[in-house]
Coordinates of N, CA, C and O in Angstrom, one line a residue:
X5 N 23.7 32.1 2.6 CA 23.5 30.7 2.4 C 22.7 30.2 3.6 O 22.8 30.6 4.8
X6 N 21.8 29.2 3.2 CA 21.0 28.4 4.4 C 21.9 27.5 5.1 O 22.5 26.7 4.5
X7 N 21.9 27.6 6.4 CA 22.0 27.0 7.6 C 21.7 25.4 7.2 O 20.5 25.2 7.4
X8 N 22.2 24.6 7.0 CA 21.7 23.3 6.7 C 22.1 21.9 8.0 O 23.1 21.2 8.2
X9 N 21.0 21.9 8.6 CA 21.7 20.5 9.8 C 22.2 19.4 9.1 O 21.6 19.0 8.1
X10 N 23.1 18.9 9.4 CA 23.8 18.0 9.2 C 23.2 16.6 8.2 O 23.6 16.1 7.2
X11 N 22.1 16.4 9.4 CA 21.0 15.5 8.5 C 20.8 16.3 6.7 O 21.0 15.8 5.6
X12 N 20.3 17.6 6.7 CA 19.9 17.8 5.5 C 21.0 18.2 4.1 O 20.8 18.5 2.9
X13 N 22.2 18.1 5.1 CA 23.3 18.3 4.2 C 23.0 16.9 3.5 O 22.6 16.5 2.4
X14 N 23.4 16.3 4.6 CA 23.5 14.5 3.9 C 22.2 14.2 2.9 O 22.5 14.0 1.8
X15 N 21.1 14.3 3.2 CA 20.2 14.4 1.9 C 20.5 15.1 1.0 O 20.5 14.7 -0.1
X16 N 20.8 16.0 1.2 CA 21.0 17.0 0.2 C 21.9 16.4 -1.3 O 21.6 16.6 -2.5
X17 N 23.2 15.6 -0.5 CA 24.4 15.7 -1.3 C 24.1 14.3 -1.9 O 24.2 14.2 -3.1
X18 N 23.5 13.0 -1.1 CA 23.2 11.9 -2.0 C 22.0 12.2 -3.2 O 21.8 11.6 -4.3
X19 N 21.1 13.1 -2.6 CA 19.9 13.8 -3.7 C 20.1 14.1 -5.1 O 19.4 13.8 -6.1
X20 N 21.2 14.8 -4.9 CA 22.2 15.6 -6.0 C 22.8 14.6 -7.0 O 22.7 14.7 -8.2
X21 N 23.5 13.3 -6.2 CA 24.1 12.4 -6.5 C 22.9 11.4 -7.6 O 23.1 10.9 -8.7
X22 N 21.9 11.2 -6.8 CA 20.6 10.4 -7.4 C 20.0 11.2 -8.7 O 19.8 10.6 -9.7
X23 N 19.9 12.5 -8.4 CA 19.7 13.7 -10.0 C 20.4 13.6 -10.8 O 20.1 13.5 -12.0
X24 N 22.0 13.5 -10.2 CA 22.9 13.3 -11.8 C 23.2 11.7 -12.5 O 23.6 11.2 -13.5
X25 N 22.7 11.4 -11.2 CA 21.9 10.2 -12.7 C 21.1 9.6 -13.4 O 21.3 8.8 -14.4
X26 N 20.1 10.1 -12.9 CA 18.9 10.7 -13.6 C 19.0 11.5 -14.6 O 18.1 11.6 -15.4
X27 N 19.8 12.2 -14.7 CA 19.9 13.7 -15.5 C 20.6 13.2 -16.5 O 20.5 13.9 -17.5
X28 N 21.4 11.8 -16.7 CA 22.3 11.9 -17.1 C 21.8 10.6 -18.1 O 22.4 10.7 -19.2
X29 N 21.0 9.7 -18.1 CA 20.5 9.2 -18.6 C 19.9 9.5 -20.2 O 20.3 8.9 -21.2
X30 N 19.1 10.4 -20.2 CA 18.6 11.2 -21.7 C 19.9 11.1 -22.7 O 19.6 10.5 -23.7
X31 N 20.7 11.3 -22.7 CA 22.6 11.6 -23.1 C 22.8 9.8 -23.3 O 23.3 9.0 -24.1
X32 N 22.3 9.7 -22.1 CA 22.9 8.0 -22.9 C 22.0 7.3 -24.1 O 22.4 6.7 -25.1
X33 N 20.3 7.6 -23.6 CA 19.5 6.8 -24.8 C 19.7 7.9 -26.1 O 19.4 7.4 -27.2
X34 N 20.1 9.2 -26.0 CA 20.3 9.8 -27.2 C 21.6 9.1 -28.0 O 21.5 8.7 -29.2
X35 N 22.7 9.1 -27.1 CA 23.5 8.6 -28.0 C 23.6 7.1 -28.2 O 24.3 6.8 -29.2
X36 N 23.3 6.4 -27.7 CA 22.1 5.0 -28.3 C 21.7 5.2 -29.5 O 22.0 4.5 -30.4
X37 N 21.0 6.2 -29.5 CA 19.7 6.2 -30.5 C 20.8 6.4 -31.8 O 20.8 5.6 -32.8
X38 N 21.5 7.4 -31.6 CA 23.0 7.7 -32.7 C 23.6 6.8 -33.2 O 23.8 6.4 -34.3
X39 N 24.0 6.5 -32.1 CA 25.0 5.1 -32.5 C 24.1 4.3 -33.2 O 24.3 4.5 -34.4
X40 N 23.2 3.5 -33.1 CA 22.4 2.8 -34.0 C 21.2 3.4 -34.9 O 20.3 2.9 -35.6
X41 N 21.5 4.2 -34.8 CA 20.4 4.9 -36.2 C 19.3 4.9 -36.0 O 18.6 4.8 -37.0
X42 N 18.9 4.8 -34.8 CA 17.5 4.5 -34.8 C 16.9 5.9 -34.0 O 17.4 6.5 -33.1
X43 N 15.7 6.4 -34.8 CA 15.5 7.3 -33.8 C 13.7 7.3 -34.1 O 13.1 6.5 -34.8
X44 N 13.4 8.1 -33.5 CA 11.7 8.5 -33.5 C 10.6 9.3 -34.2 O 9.4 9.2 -34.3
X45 N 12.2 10.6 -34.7 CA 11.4 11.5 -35.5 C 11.6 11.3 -37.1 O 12.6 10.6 -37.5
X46 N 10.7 11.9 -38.0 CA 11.9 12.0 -39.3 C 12.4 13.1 -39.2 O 13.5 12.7 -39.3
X47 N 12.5 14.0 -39.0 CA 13.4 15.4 -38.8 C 14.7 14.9 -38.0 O 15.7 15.6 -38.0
X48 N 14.7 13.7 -37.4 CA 16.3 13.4 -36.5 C 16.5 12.1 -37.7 O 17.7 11.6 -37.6
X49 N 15.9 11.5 -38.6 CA 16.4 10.9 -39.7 C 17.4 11.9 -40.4 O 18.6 11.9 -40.3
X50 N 16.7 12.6 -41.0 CA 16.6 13.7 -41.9 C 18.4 14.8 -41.2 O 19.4 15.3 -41.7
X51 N 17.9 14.6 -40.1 CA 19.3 16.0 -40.0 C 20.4 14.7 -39.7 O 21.2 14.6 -40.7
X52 N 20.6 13.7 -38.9 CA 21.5 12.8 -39.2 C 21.6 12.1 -40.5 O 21.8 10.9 -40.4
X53 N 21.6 12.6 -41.6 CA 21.2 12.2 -43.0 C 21.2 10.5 -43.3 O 21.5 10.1 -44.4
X54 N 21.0 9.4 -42.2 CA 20.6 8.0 -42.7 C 20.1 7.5 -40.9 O 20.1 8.1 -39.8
X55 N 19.8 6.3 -41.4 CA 19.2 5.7 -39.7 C 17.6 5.3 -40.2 O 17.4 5.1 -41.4
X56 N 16.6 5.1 -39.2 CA 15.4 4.5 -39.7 C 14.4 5.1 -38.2 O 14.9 5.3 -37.1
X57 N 13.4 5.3 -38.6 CA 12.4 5.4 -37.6 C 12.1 4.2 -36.7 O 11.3 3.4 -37.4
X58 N 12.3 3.7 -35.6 CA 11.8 3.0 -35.4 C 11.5 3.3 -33.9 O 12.2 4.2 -33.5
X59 N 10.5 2.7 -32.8 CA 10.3 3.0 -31.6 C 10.6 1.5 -30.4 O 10.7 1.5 -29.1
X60 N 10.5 0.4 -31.2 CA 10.6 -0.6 -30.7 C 12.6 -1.2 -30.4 O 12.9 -2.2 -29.8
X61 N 13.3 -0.3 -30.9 CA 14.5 -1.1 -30.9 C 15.0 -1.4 -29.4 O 15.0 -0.7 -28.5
X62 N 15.4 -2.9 -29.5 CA 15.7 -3.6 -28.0 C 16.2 -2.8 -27.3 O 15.7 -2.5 -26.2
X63 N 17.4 -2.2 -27.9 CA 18.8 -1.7 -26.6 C 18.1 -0.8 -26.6 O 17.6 -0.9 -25.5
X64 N 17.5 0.4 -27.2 CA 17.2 1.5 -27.0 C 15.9 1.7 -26.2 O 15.7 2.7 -25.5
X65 N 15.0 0.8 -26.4 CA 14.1 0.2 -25.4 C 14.8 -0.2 -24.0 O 14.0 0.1 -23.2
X66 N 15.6 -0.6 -23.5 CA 16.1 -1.3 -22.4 C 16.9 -0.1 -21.7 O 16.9 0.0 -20.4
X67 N 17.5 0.8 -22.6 CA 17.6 2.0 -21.9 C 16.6 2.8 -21.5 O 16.5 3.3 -20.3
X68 N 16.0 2.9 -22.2 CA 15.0 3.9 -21.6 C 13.9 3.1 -20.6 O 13.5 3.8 -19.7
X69 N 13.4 2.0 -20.6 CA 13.1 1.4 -19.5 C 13.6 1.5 -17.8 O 13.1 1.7 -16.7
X70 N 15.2 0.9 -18.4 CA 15.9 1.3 -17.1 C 16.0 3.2 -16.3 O 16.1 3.6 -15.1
X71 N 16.1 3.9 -17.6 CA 16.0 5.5 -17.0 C 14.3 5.2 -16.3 O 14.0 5.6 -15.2
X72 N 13.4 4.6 -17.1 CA 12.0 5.0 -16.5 C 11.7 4.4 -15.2 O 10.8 4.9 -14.5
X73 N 12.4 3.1 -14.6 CA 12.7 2.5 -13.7 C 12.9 3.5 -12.0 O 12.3 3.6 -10.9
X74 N 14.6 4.1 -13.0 CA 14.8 5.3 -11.6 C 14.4 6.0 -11.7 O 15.1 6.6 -10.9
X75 N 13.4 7.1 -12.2 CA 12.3 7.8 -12.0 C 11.1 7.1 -11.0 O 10.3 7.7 -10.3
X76 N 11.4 6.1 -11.1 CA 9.7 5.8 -10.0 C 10.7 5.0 -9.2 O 10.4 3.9 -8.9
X77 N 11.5 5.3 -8.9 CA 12.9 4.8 -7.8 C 13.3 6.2 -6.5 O 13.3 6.5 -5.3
X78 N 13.9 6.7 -8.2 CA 14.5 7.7 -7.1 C 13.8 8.8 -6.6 O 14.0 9.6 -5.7
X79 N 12.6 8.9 -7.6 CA 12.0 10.2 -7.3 C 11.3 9.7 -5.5 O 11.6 10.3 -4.5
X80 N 11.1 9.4 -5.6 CA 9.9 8.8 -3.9 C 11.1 8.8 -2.8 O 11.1 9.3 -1.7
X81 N 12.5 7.7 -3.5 CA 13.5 8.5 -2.2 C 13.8 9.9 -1.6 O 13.8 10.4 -0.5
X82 N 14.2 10.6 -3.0 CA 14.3 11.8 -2.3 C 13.4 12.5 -1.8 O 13.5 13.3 -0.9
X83 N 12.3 12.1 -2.2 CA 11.4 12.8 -1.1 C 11.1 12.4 0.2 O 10.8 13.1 1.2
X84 N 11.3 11.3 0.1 CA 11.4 10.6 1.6 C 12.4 10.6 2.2 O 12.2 10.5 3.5
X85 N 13.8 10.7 1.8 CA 14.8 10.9 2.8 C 15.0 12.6 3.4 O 15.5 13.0 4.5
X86 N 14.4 13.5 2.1 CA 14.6 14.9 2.4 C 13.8 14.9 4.2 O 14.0 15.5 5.3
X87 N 12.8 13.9 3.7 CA 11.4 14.3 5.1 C 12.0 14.0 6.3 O 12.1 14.7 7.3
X88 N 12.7 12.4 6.3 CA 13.4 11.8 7.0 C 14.4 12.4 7.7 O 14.7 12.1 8.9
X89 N 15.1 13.6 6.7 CA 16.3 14.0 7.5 C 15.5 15.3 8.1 O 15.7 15.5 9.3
X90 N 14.6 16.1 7.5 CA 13.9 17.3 8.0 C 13.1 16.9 9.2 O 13.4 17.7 10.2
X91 N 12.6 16.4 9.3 CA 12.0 16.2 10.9 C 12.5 15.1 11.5 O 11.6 14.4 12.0
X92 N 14.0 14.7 11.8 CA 14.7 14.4 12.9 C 14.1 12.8 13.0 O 13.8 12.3 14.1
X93 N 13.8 12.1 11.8 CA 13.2 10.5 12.4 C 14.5 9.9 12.3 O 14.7 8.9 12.9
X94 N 15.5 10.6 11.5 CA 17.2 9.6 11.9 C 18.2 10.9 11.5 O 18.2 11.9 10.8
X95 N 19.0 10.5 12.4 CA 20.5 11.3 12.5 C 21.1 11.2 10.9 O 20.6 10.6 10.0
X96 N 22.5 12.2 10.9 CA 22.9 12.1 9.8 C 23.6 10.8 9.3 O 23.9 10.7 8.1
X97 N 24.0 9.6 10.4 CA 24.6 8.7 9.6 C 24.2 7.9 9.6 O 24.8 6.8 9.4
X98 N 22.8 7.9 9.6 CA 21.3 7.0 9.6 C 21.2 7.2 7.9 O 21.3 6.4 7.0
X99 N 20.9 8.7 8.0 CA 20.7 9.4 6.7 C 21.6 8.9 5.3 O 21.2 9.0 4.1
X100 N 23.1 8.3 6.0 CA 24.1 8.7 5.3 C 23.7 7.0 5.1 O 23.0 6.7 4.2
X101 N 23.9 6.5 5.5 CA 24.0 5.2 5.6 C 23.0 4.5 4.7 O 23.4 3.7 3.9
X102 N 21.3 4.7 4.7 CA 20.5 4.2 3.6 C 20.8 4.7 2.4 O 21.1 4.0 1.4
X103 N 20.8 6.3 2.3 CA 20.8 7.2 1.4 C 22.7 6.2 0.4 O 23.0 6.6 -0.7
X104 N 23.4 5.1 0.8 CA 24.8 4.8 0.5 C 24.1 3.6 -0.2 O 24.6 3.3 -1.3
X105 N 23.1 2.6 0.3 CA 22.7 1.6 0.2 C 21.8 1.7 -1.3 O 21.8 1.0 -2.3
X106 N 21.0 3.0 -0.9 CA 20.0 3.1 -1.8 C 20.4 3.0 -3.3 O 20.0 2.2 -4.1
X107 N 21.5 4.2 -3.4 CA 22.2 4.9 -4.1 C 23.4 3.6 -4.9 O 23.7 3.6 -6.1
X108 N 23.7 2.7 -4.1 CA 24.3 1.5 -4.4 C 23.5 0.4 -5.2 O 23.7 -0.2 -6.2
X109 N 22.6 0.4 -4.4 CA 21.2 -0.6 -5.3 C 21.0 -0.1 -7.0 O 21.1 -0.9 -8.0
X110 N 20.6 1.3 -7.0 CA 20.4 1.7 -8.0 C 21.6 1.6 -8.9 O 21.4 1.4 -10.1
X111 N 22.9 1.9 -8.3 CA 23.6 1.3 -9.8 C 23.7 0.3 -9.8 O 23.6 -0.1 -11.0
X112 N 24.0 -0.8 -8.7 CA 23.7 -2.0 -9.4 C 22.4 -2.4 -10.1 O 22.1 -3.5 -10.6
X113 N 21.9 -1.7 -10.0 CA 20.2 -2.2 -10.6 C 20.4 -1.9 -12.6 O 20.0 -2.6 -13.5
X114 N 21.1 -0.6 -12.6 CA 21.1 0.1 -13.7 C 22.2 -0.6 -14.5 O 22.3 -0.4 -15.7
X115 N 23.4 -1.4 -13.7 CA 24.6 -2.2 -14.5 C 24.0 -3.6 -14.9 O 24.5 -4.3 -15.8
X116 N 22.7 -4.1 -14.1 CA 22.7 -5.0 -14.3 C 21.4 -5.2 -15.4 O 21.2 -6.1 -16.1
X117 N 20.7 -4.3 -15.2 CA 19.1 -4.1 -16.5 C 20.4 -3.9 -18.2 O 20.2 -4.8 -19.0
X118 N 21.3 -3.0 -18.4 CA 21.8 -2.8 -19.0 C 23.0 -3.7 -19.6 O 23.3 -3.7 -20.8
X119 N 23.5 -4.4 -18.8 CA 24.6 -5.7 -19.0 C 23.4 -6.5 -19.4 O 23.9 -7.3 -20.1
X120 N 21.9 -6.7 -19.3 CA 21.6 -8.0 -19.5 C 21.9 -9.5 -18.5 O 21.8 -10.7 -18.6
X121 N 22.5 -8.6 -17.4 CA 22.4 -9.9 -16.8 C 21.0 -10.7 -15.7 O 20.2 -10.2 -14.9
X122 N 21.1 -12.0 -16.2 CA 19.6 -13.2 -15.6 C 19.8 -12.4 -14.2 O 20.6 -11.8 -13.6
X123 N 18.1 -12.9 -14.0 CA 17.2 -12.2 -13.2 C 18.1 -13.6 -11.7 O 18.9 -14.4 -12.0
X124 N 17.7 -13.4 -10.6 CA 17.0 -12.4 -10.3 C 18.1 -11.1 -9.7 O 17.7 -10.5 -8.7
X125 N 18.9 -11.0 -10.1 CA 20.5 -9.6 -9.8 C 19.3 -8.5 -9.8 O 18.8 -8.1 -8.7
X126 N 19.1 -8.1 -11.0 CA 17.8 -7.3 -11.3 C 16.9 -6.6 -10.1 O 16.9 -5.4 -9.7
X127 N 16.1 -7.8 -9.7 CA 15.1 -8.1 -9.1 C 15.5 -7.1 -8.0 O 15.1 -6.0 -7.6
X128 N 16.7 -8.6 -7.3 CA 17.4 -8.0 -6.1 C 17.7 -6.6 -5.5 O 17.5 -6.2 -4.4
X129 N 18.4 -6.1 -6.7 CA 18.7 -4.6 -6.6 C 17.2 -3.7 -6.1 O 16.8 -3.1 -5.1
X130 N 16.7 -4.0 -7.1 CA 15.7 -3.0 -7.0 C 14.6 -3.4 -5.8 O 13.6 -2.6 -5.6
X131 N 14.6 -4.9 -4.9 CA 14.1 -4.9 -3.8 C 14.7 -4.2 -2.6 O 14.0 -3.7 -1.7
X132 N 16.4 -3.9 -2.6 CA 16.9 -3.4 -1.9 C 16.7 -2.2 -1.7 O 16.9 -1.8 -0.6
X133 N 16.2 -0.8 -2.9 CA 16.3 -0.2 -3.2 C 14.9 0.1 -2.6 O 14.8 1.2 -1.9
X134 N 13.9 -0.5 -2.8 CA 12.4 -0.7 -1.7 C 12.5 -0.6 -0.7 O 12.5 0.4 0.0
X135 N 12.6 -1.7 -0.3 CA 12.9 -1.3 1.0 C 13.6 -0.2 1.7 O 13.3 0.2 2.8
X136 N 14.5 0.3 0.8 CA 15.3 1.7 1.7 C 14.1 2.6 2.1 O 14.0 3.1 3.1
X137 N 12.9 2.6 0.6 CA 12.0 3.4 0.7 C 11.1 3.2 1.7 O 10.7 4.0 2.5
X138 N 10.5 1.9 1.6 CA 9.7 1.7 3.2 C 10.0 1.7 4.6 O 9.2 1.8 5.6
X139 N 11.5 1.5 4.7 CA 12.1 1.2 5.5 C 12.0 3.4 6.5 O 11.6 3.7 7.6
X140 N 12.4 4.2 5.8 CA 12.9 5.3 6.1 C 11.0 6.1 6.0 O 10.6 7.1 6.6
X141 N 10.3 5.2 5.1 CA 8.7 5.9 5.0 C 8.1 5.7 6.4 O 7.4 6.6 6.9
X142 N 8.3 4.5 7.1 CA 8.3 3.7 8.5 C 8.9 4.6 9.5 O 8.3 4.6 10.5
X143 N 9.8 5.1 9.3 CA 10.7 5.9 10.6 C 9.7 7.0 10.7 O 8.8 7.2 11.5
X144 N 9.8 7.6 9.8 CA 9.1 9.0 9.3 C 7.9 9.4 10.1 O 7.9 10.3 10.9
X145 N 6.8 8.3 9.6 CA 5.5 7.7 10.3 C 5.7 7.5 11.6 O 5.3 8.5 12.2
X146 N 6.2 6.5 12.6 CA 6.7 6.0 13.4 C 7.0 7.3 14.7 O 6.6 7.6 15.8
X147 N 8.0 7.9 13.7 CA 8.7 9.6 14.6 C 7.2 10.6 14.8 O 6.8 10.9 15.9
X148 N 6.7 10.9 13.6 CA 5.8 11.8 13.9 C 4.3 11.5 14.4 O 3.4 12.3 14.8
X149 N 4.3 10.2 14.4 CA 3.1 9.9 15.1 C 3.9 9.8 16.6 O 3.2 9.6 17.6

């Protein structure tokens, strides 16, 4: 096993954390799609024997919106915190500490796109969740220059 400093443990384990929710998403707009009958193909009409083709349905739209959301969320953190913790621009409870905020924003971002609750909760979340990213893109920069 690899030697991991401290810093890259801590990326590592909120990284993992940020993947399995990501990962975990697909499972929810599929069974979305189940539960309301609504799906995309006729072959998933067809083997669920009733339901309707459609691509536009709200909730099933609003989920997959919000999965498309943390994709252009989380994917740029982990890359930026992996960098962040790999060349020493912050300690591990630097690491630990945005990587708690980040990771917080996004579910509040993802309870609140999906609860439907008025803007700007929404907004908020996902400003917080920016900033983690420029905030730690800044150190990065900052350290190696």
């Amino acid at each position: 096993m690899i030697a991991l400093t401290s810093e890259l443990t801590a990326a590592a384990w909120w990284s993992t954390i940020l993947l399995l929710k990501l990962a975990s998403f697909p499972a929810i707009i599929g069974l979305t799609r189940v539960g309301r009958k609504i799906f995309v193909t006729s072959e998933d009409v067809k083997f669920f024997g009733s339901g309707q083709m459609k691509v536009d349905d709200a909730v099933v739209e609003r989920r997959r919106r919000a999965h498309l959301n943390d994709i252009e969320n989380i994917l740029p953190f982990i890359g930026l915190v992996t960098i962040f913790a790999a060349t020493g621009a912050g300690d591990a409870g630097c690491v630990n500490m945005i990587s708690k905020i980040f990771t917080g924003a996004r579910v509040i971002h993802t309870l609140v796109y999906l609860g439907e609750v008025s803007q700007p909760a929404r907004g908020l979340a996902w400003a917080v969740g920016m900033m983690c990213n420029f905030y730690i893109g800044g150190r990065i920069l900052l350290h190696l220059y």
